Amino acid sequence: MNRRFFLVAAAAAAAMSLSAGIDAQELRPEAFDLLDLDWPGLEQVKALHSEGRDSAAAVALLDYYRGRDIRTPEIKDIKKVKINKKQQKWADEALEHTFYVHDGYQPSFNYGEDIDWQYWPVKDNELRWQLHRHKWFTPMGYAYRVSGDEKYAREWAHQYMDWIRKNPLVSIDQKEYEMVSSGEVKGAAENVRFAWRPLEVSHRLQDQCFQFQLFVDSPYFTPEFLTEFLVNYRRHADHIMHNYSEQGNHLLFEAQRMIYAGSFFPEFREAAEWRQSGVDILNREIKVQVYDDGGQFELDPHYHLATIDIFLKALSMADLNGFRHDFPQSYIDTVEKMIVFYANICFPDYSNPLFSDAKMTGKSTMINSYKRYSQIFPDNQFFKYLATEGKEGALPDYLSKGFLNSGFFVFRNGWGMDALQMVVKAGPKGEWHCQPDNGTFEMWYNGRSLFQDSGSYVYAGDAEVMEWRNWFRATAHHNTLTLNNENLQTTESKTLLWQPEGDVQILVTENPSYKNLKHRRSVFFVDGKYFVIVDEAVGSVSGNNNVNLHFQMPRGNVPNSREDMTFYTEFEDGSNFMFQCFGPDNMTMKKEPGWISTAYNKKVQRMNVSFNVKKLDSPSVRYITVIYPKEKAGKEPALSAKFLNKEFSEDGLKIQVKVGKEKKRVLEYAL
Ligand code: MG
């Protein structure tokens, strides 16, 4: 008896006892109405259904699904499925209802013997939302395929049905939700907002393709269960069709996953419509959400990367199913530009700046990504270089590079680990994940990131969660200038000068910042060796209003001197810096606790420094900061700097800088 025949026979025999059990699986005859029964291969299903023999039709339908050959880019060969240690752990814990919901909340919480899908142990919205992504389901499928142990399939089918039963899609509108004040209606209405948020729905929509591939041969995947699955799946796709997010990365995720739904289940009557809606949205949004320079409009390295993957996943699905022609060449070119953008703003160890809501993406993840990118763009030598860590391919023929639409500027003296690199963020008003941080920067020197951004830590939730969110988002916790430590009122930087070549490379960027105070930042990259940053706060704000210039120090002890406003590191590994801030006579220095978060809900303490000046009646407050990277630890060389133009000028700048025994250096520009 061959395996498939055995499984079908076993499923038919077991159907009654399995589906009549704890999970209350029923044959859902409406499933047949959702399908195009004229689809090739469904002849028998159609005949049986039209004779009113739905039980037999469901058996025939399951037989069809077990025999058809439609794959996903993620699981191209069901026989080659593997599982890693983490996934095995998630699968095993899930058997006990300890669910892997969010990396930021480990160890995972237990949701009870009788699963409580409304359990919310920490009032962070992400924890409640992401429960409904069922991230442990696909790992259970891997565990099932690798071990052949039916306990994974049985439990998956049980949890799948339990979720359907306890998370009905009750219809609510916004007003109704707000007006509901107590009782069970609130519970159900509130729950819908988590369980049926389109982003979560789309996550399930995609992952259930994988789960279908992994579990369909199990005797626990009964004909009745199949009809439940199809009805539930169609409800998901239909919900997105009518509730696409308005914009941003959510909309892109939803569109890409509708392409998966339409491609993987072409038998649904509406499948072509689902697929086309996804294709149309991606083709439209790639023009809306991606600037000409390749930057995504949330101005967040993490979501930039996620967006690249969305566009490429859709392309891979199209390639597998023969509809690549639905995506024009300009779509493919844009994705290539997005990858070039990302590769430029990242550091030589493949790490990324933590601007906006970014988290740190690891080197092995990125090398795998570049390998994938190289397959899709075989002619791109840069991607090949990054995929092979320099063994093949080639670096670009430039060093410093500006992305003027997005407002990302990269100064660098090389591409290797020993390079000196600074990435400045000073762009237009960004979308949701963007933080009000215009003018901020990160620096890399000889193997270490310095002046790292604080990151994001958490997104949204109760008052305590929001307090942390607002701390990490605050302008004052970046490397830029504020008025009274308040958040920027306007985030709309203009690039006044970008000169990426020569001994002295220059960026001049200006942000309106506050009602009566604008911020002009001029960055000089001198001889490829050090940076001079000139900050000019200009406007009619006066009196006791304070102008503050902020810098986020590395973790660990950073010695400093209040007398000469100097900070210097004492690391041993050849990556150090000292910097000195030259400001007006009434400037004071303040040291406060700071934080850095490289992953969700993880944070480490460090120092947040500000240089503060009362504005009084002066037309402007001006600072010169010299940042001198060096291999050796300690407070040297001696630095000095002063303005040569006595007042702020709209038309240019002239300063003098001296570093150690080197000659005095005049740095200037005219606009
Ligand atoms: Mg930030």
XYZ file of C-alpha atoms and ligand atoms in Angstrom:
672
model
C 0.000 0.000 0.000
C 1.559 3.282 -1.000
C 1.785 6.008 1.611
C -0.691 8.354 0.032
C -3.335 5.723 -0.435
C -2.811 4.594 3.122
C -3.213 8.123 4.412
C -6.385 8.710 2.434
C -7.845 5.430 3.624
C -6.810 6.123 7.190
C -8.262 9.601 7.013
C -11.581 8.329 5.736
C -11.731 5.673 8.433
C -10.675 8.044 11.174
C -12.771 10.952 10.002
C -15.788 10.297 12.133
C -14.045 9.646 15.399
C -11.467 12.383 14.968
C -13.743 15.140 13.826
C -16.567 14.334 16.184
C -14.190 14.733 19.091
C -13.118 17.665 21.222
C -12.734 20.096 18.352
C -16.249 19.958 17.034
C -15.142 19.839 13.419
C -18.111 19.772 11.128
C -18.454 19.288 7.463
C -19.033 22.794 6.165
C -20.948 22.381 2.895
C -20.537 26.103 2.104
C -16.876 25.322 1.384
C -17.971 23.865 -1.967
C -19.652 27.121 -2.917
C -16.430 29.016 -2.311
C -14.560 26.935 -4.856
C -14.653 26.920 -8.620
C -15.722 23.311 -9.037
C -14.902 23.488 -12.737
C -11.238 23.743 -11.792
C -9.240 20.899 -13.422
C -9.063 18.009 -10.976
C -12.279 18.821 -9.161
C -14.598 16.906 -11.532
C -15.369 14.189 -9.024
C -15.888 16.692 -6.224
C -18.356 18.568 -8.391
C -20.263 15.429 -9.328
C -20.529 14.166 -5.746
C -21.516 17.588 -4.426
C -24.216 18.009 -7.066
C -25.619 14.602 -6.052
C -25.837 15.912 -2.488
C -23.130 13.524 -1.334
C -21.034 16.130 0.490
C -19.213 13.708 2.800
C -17.876 11.818 -0.178
C -17.225 15.100 -1.993
C -15.120 16.287 0.961
C -13.096 13.060 0.870
C -12.543 13.561 -2.867
C -11.590 17.192 -2.280
C -9.002 16.239 0.306
C -7.664 13.614 -2.055
C -7.331 16.307 -4.723
C -5.458 18.659 -2.368
C -3.099 15.897 -1.257
C -2.243 15.139 -4.844
C -1.879 18.578 -6.391
C 1.514 20.229 -6.804
C 1.499 23.869 -5.757
C 4.426 25.116 -3.724
C 5.559 28.197 -1.861
C 8.971 29.850 -2.236
C 9.584 28.932 1.410
C 8.790 25.205 1.039
C 9.701 24.131 -2.458
C 10.296 20.491 -1.531
C 8.274 19.027 1.316
C 10.773 16.154 1.625
C 13.620 18.495 2.433
C 11.992 20.291 5.357
C 14.376 20.886 8.258
C 13.917 22.252 11.734
C 16.327 24.208 13.913
C 16.654 24.022 17.681
C 14.577 27.109 18.350
C 11.742 25.954 16.113
C 11.792 22.527 17.780
C 11.523 24.221 21.171
C 8.595 26.366 20.011
C 6.847 23.279 18.592
C 7.333 21.250 21.769
C 6.324 24.070 24.101
C 3.211 24.650 21.987
C 2.048 21.128 22.857
C 1.738 22.456 26.436
C 0.151 25.739 25.261
C 3.292 27.733 25.974
C 3.260 29.849 22.862
C 6.171 31.593 21.169
C 4.485 34.946 20.554
C 7.218 37.563 20.634
C 11.015 37.539 20.816
C 10.852 40.491 23.197
C 8.891 38.476 25.771
C 10.936 35.409 26.613
C 10.484 32.922 28.144
C 7.114 32.484 26.476
C 3.902 32.679 28.494
C 1.545 29.752 29.028
C -2.008 30.309 27.759
C -3.711 27.669 29.882
C -4.972 24.131 29.367
C -8.181 25.579 27.981
C -6.448 28.191 25.792
C -7.233 31.763 26.767
C -6.744 33.720 23.542
C -7.432 36.974 25.410
C -4.670 36.457 28.005
C -2.535 39.619 28.062
C 0.183 39.313 30.713
C 2.007 42.528 29.752
C -0.081 45.379 28.375
C 2.047 45.857 25.291
C -0.194 45.822 22.222
C 2.364 43.806 20.272
C 2.095 40.899 22.710
C -1.661 40.753 22.257
C -1.595 41.268 18.489
C 1.181 38.853 17.714
C -0.451 35.995 19.663
C -2.781 35.903 16.666
C 0.065 35.371 14.224
C 0.376 31.758 15.474
C 4.127 31.809 14.976
C 4.487 28.352 16.519
C 2.121 26.651 14.020
C 4.578 26.363 11.142
C 7.366 25.085 13.443
C 4.885 22.426 14.629
C 4.565 21.502 10.957
C 8.325 21.204 10.597
C 8.478 19.073 13.745
C 5.724 16.885 12.322
C 7.464 16.417 8.973
C 10.872 15.738 10.484
C 9.673 13.316 13.188
C 6.520 11.875 11.623
C 4.962 12.144 15.079
C 1.229 12.702 14.768
C 1.038 14.474 18.130
C 2.074 17.715 16.386
C -0.614 17.391 13.723
C -3.280 16.476 16.255
C -2.450 19.433 18.470
C -2.181 21.849 15.539
C -5.639 20.852 14.265
C -6.979 21.196 17.796
C -5.513 24.679 18.295
C -6.602 25.769 14.822
C -10.223 24.867 15.611
C -10.015 26.236 19.155
C -8.882 29.570 17.773
C -11.767 29.700 15.257
C -14.300 28.914 17.975
C -13.016 31.510 20.446
C -12.180 34.338 18.052
C -15.263 34.955 15.943
C -15.180 37.799 13.463
C -18.019 39.798 14.959
C -18.750 42.928 13.017
C -17.898 46.165 14.770
C -17.225 49.609 13.561
C -15.012 52.146 15.233
C -17.844 54.092 16.871
C -19.492 51.002 18.226
C -16.220 49.932 19.762
C -15.698 53.239 21.494
C -19.248 53.371 22.818
C -19.156 49.904 24.316
C -18.257 50.400 27.941
C -18.524 47.079 29.720
C -19.460 43.469 29.696
C -19.062 40.693 27.213
C -19.670 42.820 24.157
C -16.579 44.773 25.029
C -14.604 41.548 25.412
C -15.626 40.282 21.962
C -15.381 43.683 20.330
C -12.024 44.429 21.880
C -10.757 40.989 20.957
C -11.655 41.474 17.301
C -9.352 44.445 17.175
C -6.460 42.196 18.084
C -7.383 38.870 16.515
C -8.639 40.351 13.261
C -6.311 43.300 12.700
C -5.546 43.016 8.968
C -1.785 42.723 9.536
C -2.290 39.690 11.792
C -4.891 38.245 9.424
C -2.422 38.538 6.559
C 0.283 36.855 8.625
C -1.985 33.858 9.177
C -3.067 33.937 5.543
C 0.529 33.485 4.411
C 1.656 31.013 7.059
C -1.383 28.804 6.608
C -0.104 28.036 3.100
C 2.971 26.495 4.748
C 0.853 24.731 7.379
C -1.346 23.330 4.645
C 1.719 21.943 2.848
C 3.110 20.454 6.052
C -0.019 18.913 7.575
C -2.311 18.000 4.680
C -1.173 14.373 4.628
C -1.904 13.792 8.315
C -4.910 11.648 9.257
C -5.803 14.516 11.586
C -6.298 16.684 8.511
C -9.721 15.160 7.953
C -12.159 15.939 5.130
C -14.288 17.835 7.675
C -11.274 19.756 8.869
C -10.476 20.634 5.253
C -13.888 22.256 4.838
C -13.429 24.189 8.092
C -9.994 25.259 6.921
C -11.252 26.471 3.537
C -14.145 28.434 5.044
C -11.823 30.030 7.596
C -9.174 30.748 4.966
C -11.622 32.448 2.645
C -12.927 34.535 5.573
C -9.364 35.718 6.121
C -8.746 36.707 2.503
C -12.144 38.358 2.230
C -11.514 40.325 5.429
C -8.330 41.773 3.970
C -9.978 42.511 0.627
C -12.354 44.828 2.478
C -10.006 46.098 5.178
C -6.618 46.739 3.618
C -4.538 49.102 5.810
C -4.388 52.599 4.466
C -0.659 52.791 3.871
C 2.826 51.968 5.076
C 4.463 48.595 5.535
C 1.217 47.019 6.801
C -0.421 47.548 3.431
C 2.586 46.012 1.674
C 2.587 42.950 3.922
C -1.139 42.474 3.332
C -0.805 42.816 -0.447
C 2.081 40.353 -0.671
C 0.166 37.826 1.414
C -2.933 38.165 -0.761
C -0.674 37.227 -3.665
C 0.282 34.115 -1.705
C -3.370 33.306 -0.985
C -4.454 33.713 -4.601
C -1.494 31.739 -5.925
C -1.497 28.897 -3.429
C -5.269 28.336 -3.475
C -6.226 29.096 -7.093
C -9.315 26.891 -6.697
C -11.172 29.601 -4.778
C -13.633 31.471 -6.982
C -12.112 34.752 -5.852
C -8.470 33.651 -6.019
C -7.600 35.596 -9.164
C -9.133 38.718 -7.658
C -7.100 38.317 -4.443
C -3.887 37.862 -6.369
C -4.581 40.775 -8.657
C -5.388 43.096 -5.751
C -2.035 42.264 -4.194
C -0.164 42.762 -7.459
C -1.907 46.084 -8.113
C -1.186 47.396 -4.609
C 2.498 46.463 -4.734
C 2.906 47.989 -8.197
C 1.219 51.174 -7.014
C 2.819 51.435 -3.561
C 6.379 50.762 -4.695
C 6.101 54.138 -6.437
C 4.484 55.830 -3.415
C 6.560 54.351 -0.600
C 9.996 54.311 -2.192
C 11.830 57.517 -3.023
C 13.818 57.821 -6.232
C 17.008 57.243 -4.265
C 15.763 53.860 -3.039
C 14.811 54.861 0.522
C 11.467 53.632 1.943
C 9.320 56.463 3.317
C 9.240 55.302 6.931
C 12.966 56.191 7.031
C 13.671 53.200 9.234
C 16.429 50.725 8.284
C 14.511 47.772 9.752
C 11.290 48.449 7.873
C 13.279 49.341 4.781
C 14.720 45.824 4.870
C 11.321 44.280 5.621
C 9.881 46.108 2.630
C 12.595 44.771 0.321
C 11.667 41.282 1.457
C 7.976 41.894 0.816
C 8.635 43.007 -2.758
C 10.968 40.067 -3.377
C 8.631 37.485 -1.840
C 5.901 38.593 -4.212
C 8.362 38.254 -7.077
C 9.404 34.747 -5.992
C 5.770 33.657 -5.792
C 5.224 35.119 -9.241
C 8.227 33.222 -10.597
C 7.024 29.929 -9.119
C 3.600 30.383 -10.649
C 4.484 32.018 -13.933
C 3.201 35.551 -13.496
C 6.417 37.584 -13.262
C 5.195 39.648 -16.212
C 2.654 41.191 -13.814
C 5.569 43.143 -12.345
C 7.209 45.676 -14.696
C 10.969 46.126 -14.994
C 10.715 49.375 -13.018
C 9.509 47.340 -9.991
C 12.571 45.109 -10.165
C 14.895 48.106 -10.678
C 13.402 49.840 -7.635
C 14.005 46.838 -5.419
C 17.637 46.781 -6.588
C 17.984 50.463 -5.664
C 16.509 49.741 -2.234
C 19.149 47.092 -1.587
C 21.942 49.428 -2.749
C 20.583 52.043 -0.337
C 20.592 49.611 2.570
C 24.085 48.312 1.779
C 25.408 51.883 1.809
C 23.917 52.985 5.119
C 25.071 49.851 6.957
C 28.461 49.378 8.579
C 31.349 47.109 7.516
C 30.275 44.343 9.950
C 26.848 44.315 8.198
C 25.202 45.952 11.248
C 22.680 48.734 10.689
C 22.143 52.132 12.280
C 19.329 51.966 14.847
C 17.543 55.026 13.431
C 13.761 55.287 13.936
C 12.210 52.008 15.116
C 15.078 49.887 13.809
C 16.378 46.807 15.572
C 19.763 45.264 14.948
C 19.900 42.735 12.117
C 22.712 40.200 12.490
C 25.509 39.495 10.048
C 24.547 35.892 9.227
C 20.986 37.006 8.425
C 22.308 39.699 6.110
C 24.779 37.408 4.348
C 21.914 35.022 3.638
C 19.871 37.949 2.362
C 22.660 39.110 0.062
C 22.990 35.557 -1.274
C 19.301 35.671 -2.147
C 19.652 39.151 -3.641
C 22.594 37.918 -5.743
C 20.460 35.163 -7.222
C 17.784 37.656 -8.207
C 20.295 40.282 -9.404
C 23.189 38.170 -10.724
C 24.818 41.135 -12.474
C 25.098 43.236 -9.340
C 28.740 42.939 -8.238
C 28.136 44.817 -4.969
C 25.570 42.265 -3.762
C 27.902 39.442 -4.794
C 30.710 41.071 -2.826
C 28.549 41.311 0.300
C 27.148 37.788 -0.146
C 30.674 36.317 -0.299
C 32.332 38.650 2.224
C 34.538 40.007 -0.529
C 35.617 36.726 -2.113
C 33.713 37.518 -5.300
C 32.115 40.574 -6.835
C 33.270 44.133 -6.362
C 32.674 47.202 -4.233
C 31.148 50.339 -5.732
C 33.531 52.812 -7.371
C 32.591 55.507 -4.831
C 33.045 55.990 -1.091
C 30.807 58.709 0.385
C 27.254 58.645 -0.920
C 24.191 60.806 -0.398
C 20.564 59.759 -0.717
C 19.051 63.180 -1.076
C 15.349 62.330 -1.311
C 15.344 60.270 1.868
C 17.947 62.436 3.574
C 20.513 59.757 4.374
C 24.149 60.803 3.958
C 27.097 58.449 4.256
C 30.646 59.684 4.711
C 33.314 57.010 4.523
C 37.030 56.628 3.926
C 36.789 52.934 3.020
C 34.585 49.841 3.048
C 36.667 47.581 5.323
C 36.373 46.925 9.052
C 39.015 49.591 9.697
C 37.021 52.273 7.906
C 35.774 55.538 9.375
C 32.125 56.071 8.462
C 29.351 58.412 9.509
C 25.690 58.092 8.534
C 23.579 61.232 8.985
C 19.763 61.136 8.946
C 18.179 64.432 7.898
C 15.230 63.896 5.624
C 11.603 64.722 4.980
C 8.772 63.989 7.371
C 8.811 60.219 7.609
C 5.879 57.862 8.066
C 4.819 55.885 11.143
C 8.045 54.223 12.259
C 10.132 57.368 11.709
C 11.309 59.214 14.827
C 11.684 63.022 15.164
C 15.470 62.928 14.980
C 16.502 65.209 12.104
C 20.223 65.771 11.972
C 21.139 62.735 14.065
C 24.009 60.436 13.095
C 25.850 57.225 13.858
C 29.576 56.699 13.418
C 31.684 53.589 12.797
C 35.390 53.443 13.396
C 37.808 50.526 13.130
C 35.503 47.752 14.262
C 32.970 49.519 16.464
C 29.776 51.561 16.184
C 30.006 54.808 18.133
C 27.259 57.339 18.854
C 24.724 54.561 18.252
C 21.106 55.610 18.086
C 18.975 54.703 21.107
C 16.756 52.443 18.987
C 13.045 51.973 19.756
C 12.512 49.330 22.532
C 8.677 49.113 22.340
C 5.827 50.395 20.151
C 2.537 50.924 21.993
C 0.492 49.786 24.954
C -0.580 50.932 28.409
C 0.832 54.018 30.181
C 4.031 52.325 31.272
C 4.750 50.960 27.805
C 4.001 54.381 26.283
C 6.373 56.086 28.685
C 9.197 53.902 27.426
C 8.160 54.321 23.820
C 8.238 58.073 24.212
C 11.631 57.995 25.896
C 13.262 56.169 22.980
C 11.455 58.250 20.394
C 12.318 61.596 21.954
C 14.454 64.004 19.931
C 16.557 64.645 23.048
C 17.706 61.016 23.071
C 19.383 61.298 19.699
C 22.566 62.997 18.527
C 20.988 66.273 17.575
C 19.752 69.646 18.826
C 16.589 70.526 20.755
C 14.859 73.503 22.316
C 14.107 72.910 26.011
C 14.651 69.182 25.396
C 11.320 69.056 23.577
C 10.501 66.982 20.529
C 10.872 68.630 17.132
C 7.694 70.337 15.975
C 8.657 70.130 12.322
C 10.691 67.382 10.704
C 11.387 68.541 7.178
C 15.124 68.862 6.584
C 16.461 70.634 3.517
C 19.852 69.777 2.114
C 21.715 73.028 1.492
C 25.020 71.475 0.433
C 26.292 67.962 -0.187
C 29.900 67.659 -1.277
C 30.911 63.995 -1.061
C 34.385 64.231 -2.607
C 37.736 65.807 -1.842
C 39.865 66.338 1.272
C 37.096 68.212 3.032
C 33.679 66.694 2.393
C 30.670 68.680 3.526
C 27.000 68.227 4.362
C 24.874 71.235 5.261
C 21.334 70.420 6.322
C 18.663 72.590 7.882
C 15.446 71.732 9.705
C 12.724 74.253 10.713
C 12.567 72.376 14.046
C 10.496 74.755 16.271
C 8.165 77.668 15.783
C 10.861 80.287 16.316
C 14.049 78.267 16.133
C 15.613 76.445 13.209
C 18.608 74.128 13.300
C 21.378 74.236 10.730
C 23.911 71.436 10.985
C 27.133 71.486 8.955
C 29.272 68.357 8.957
C 32.882 68.483 7.731
C 34.702 65.212 7.025
C 38.341 66.263 7.120
C 41.071 64.313 5.295
C 39.089 61.122 5.866
C 40.311 61.291 9.471
C 37.900 63.197 11.688
C 34.615 65.078 11.800
C 33.753 68.639 12.711
C 30.076 69.329 13.342
C 28.786 72.885 13.476
C 25.335 73.357 14.999
C 23.589 76.700 14.658
C 20.236 77.290 16.376
C 18.717 80.398 14.849
C 15.485 82.264 15.587
C 13.576 84.719 17.714
C 13.159 82.413 20.721
C 14.721 84.262 23.632
C 15.016 84.580 27.398
C 15.355 81.505 29.553
C 14.669 79.131 26.687
C 17.446 76.555 26.530
C 19.131 75.240 23.431
C 20.449 71.691 23.967
C 22.934 69.712 21.930
C 22.753 65.971 22.665
C 25.167 63.083 22.237
C 24.587 59.444 23.182
C 27.737 57.876 24.608
C 28.819 54.241 24.199
C 28.029 51.711 26.931
C 30.531 51.517 29.758
C 32.631 54.175 31.386
C 33.316 57.257 29.239
C 35.598 59.681 31.099
C 34.901 63.366 30.616
C 35.871 66.806 31.736
C 33.408 69.543 32.539
C 36.189 72.123 32.428
C 36.882 71.772 28.738
C 33.694 69.946 27.688
C 35.610 66.875 26.572
C 34.616 63.190 26.384
C 36.950 60.340 25.512
C 36.734 56.557 25.462
C 39.190 54.102 26.949
C 38.434 50.933 25.032
C 41.331 48.579 24.444
C 40.545 47.294 21.006
C 41.706 50.051 18.712
C 38.383 51.851 18.303
C 38.269 54.991 20.421
C 37.351 58.628 20.086
C 37.563 61.865 21.885
C 35.368 64.804 21.285
C 35.147 68.323 22.491
C 32.270 70.735 22.265
C 33.070 74.439 21.830
C 30.144 76.718 22.644
C 29.284 80.093 24.155
C 30.731 81.055 27.536
C 27.453 80.350 29.319
C 27.331 76.736 28.063
C 26.856 74.024 30.693
C 27.203 70.271 30.402
C 24.642 67.786 31.729
C 25.027 64.030 32.059
C 21.903 61.893 32.363
C 21.093 58.198 32.187
C 20.626 57.060 28.602
C 19.594 53.765 27.021
C 20.202 51.717 23.936
C 17.860 49.046 22.603
C 19.015 46.735 19.814
C 16.004 44.382 20.059
C 12.359 44.701 21.051
C 11.838 44.994 24.828
C 15.613 44.771 25.506
C 17.600 47.742 26.750
C 20.995 48.551 28.248
C 21.939 51.675 30.144
C 24.498 54.218 28.975
C 25.126 57.964 29.183
C 23.200 60.764 27.510
C 25.114 64.051 27.402
C 23.848 67.513 26.568
C 25.463 70.910 26.159
C 23.009 73.580 27.209
C 22.885 77.301 26.452
C 20.312 79.909 27.478
C 19.200 81.635 24.321
C 18.679 85.090 25.936
C 18.666 87.884 23.327
C 21.262 86.439 20.973
C 20.134 85.857 17.364
C 21.671 82.385 17.403
C 23.361 79.782 19.574
C 26.321 78.159 17.869
C 28.440 75.115 18.693
C 31.459 73.480 17.106
C 32.030 69.840 18.025
C 35.208 68.054 16.960
C 34.922 64.260 16.914
C 38.335 62.667 16.647
C 38.387 58.864 16.217
C 41.630 57.119 17.070
C 43.053 53.707 17.898
C 44.572 54.659 21.250
C 42.539 55.352 24.379
C 42.711 58.596 26.306
C 42.410 62.341 26.107
C 44.571 63.438 23.213
C 45.342 65.120 20.901
C 44.560 68.655 22.034
C 41.661 70.097 20.048
C 40.610 73.670 19.463
C 38.025 75.387 17.295
C 36.452 78.803 16.798
C 34.109 80.665 14.491
C 35.704 83.085 12.024
C 32.371 84.607 10.959
C 31.210 86.362 14.089
C 27.465 85.922 13.568
C 25.302 83.293 11.926
C 25.008 83.876 8.195
C 22.444 82.355 5.856
C 25.055 82.396 3.094
C 27.933 80.433 4.512
C 30.251 79.514 7.319
C 33.898 79.905 8.202
C 35.585 78.268 11.182
C 39.088 77.422 12.293
C 40.078 74.080 13.780
C 43.341 72.812 15.183
C 44.092 69.184 15.977
C 47.227 68.374 18.024
C 50.392 69.496 16.312
C 48.799 69.831 12.904
C 48.502 73.221 11.273
C 45.438 75.353 11.893
C 42.765 74.455 9.422
C 40.121 76.754 7.975
C 36.863 75.018 7.097
C 34.338 76.991 5.100
C 31.648 77.048 2.484
C 29.523 79.602 0.693
C 25.976 78.826 -0.369
Mg 16.052 56.793 17.346
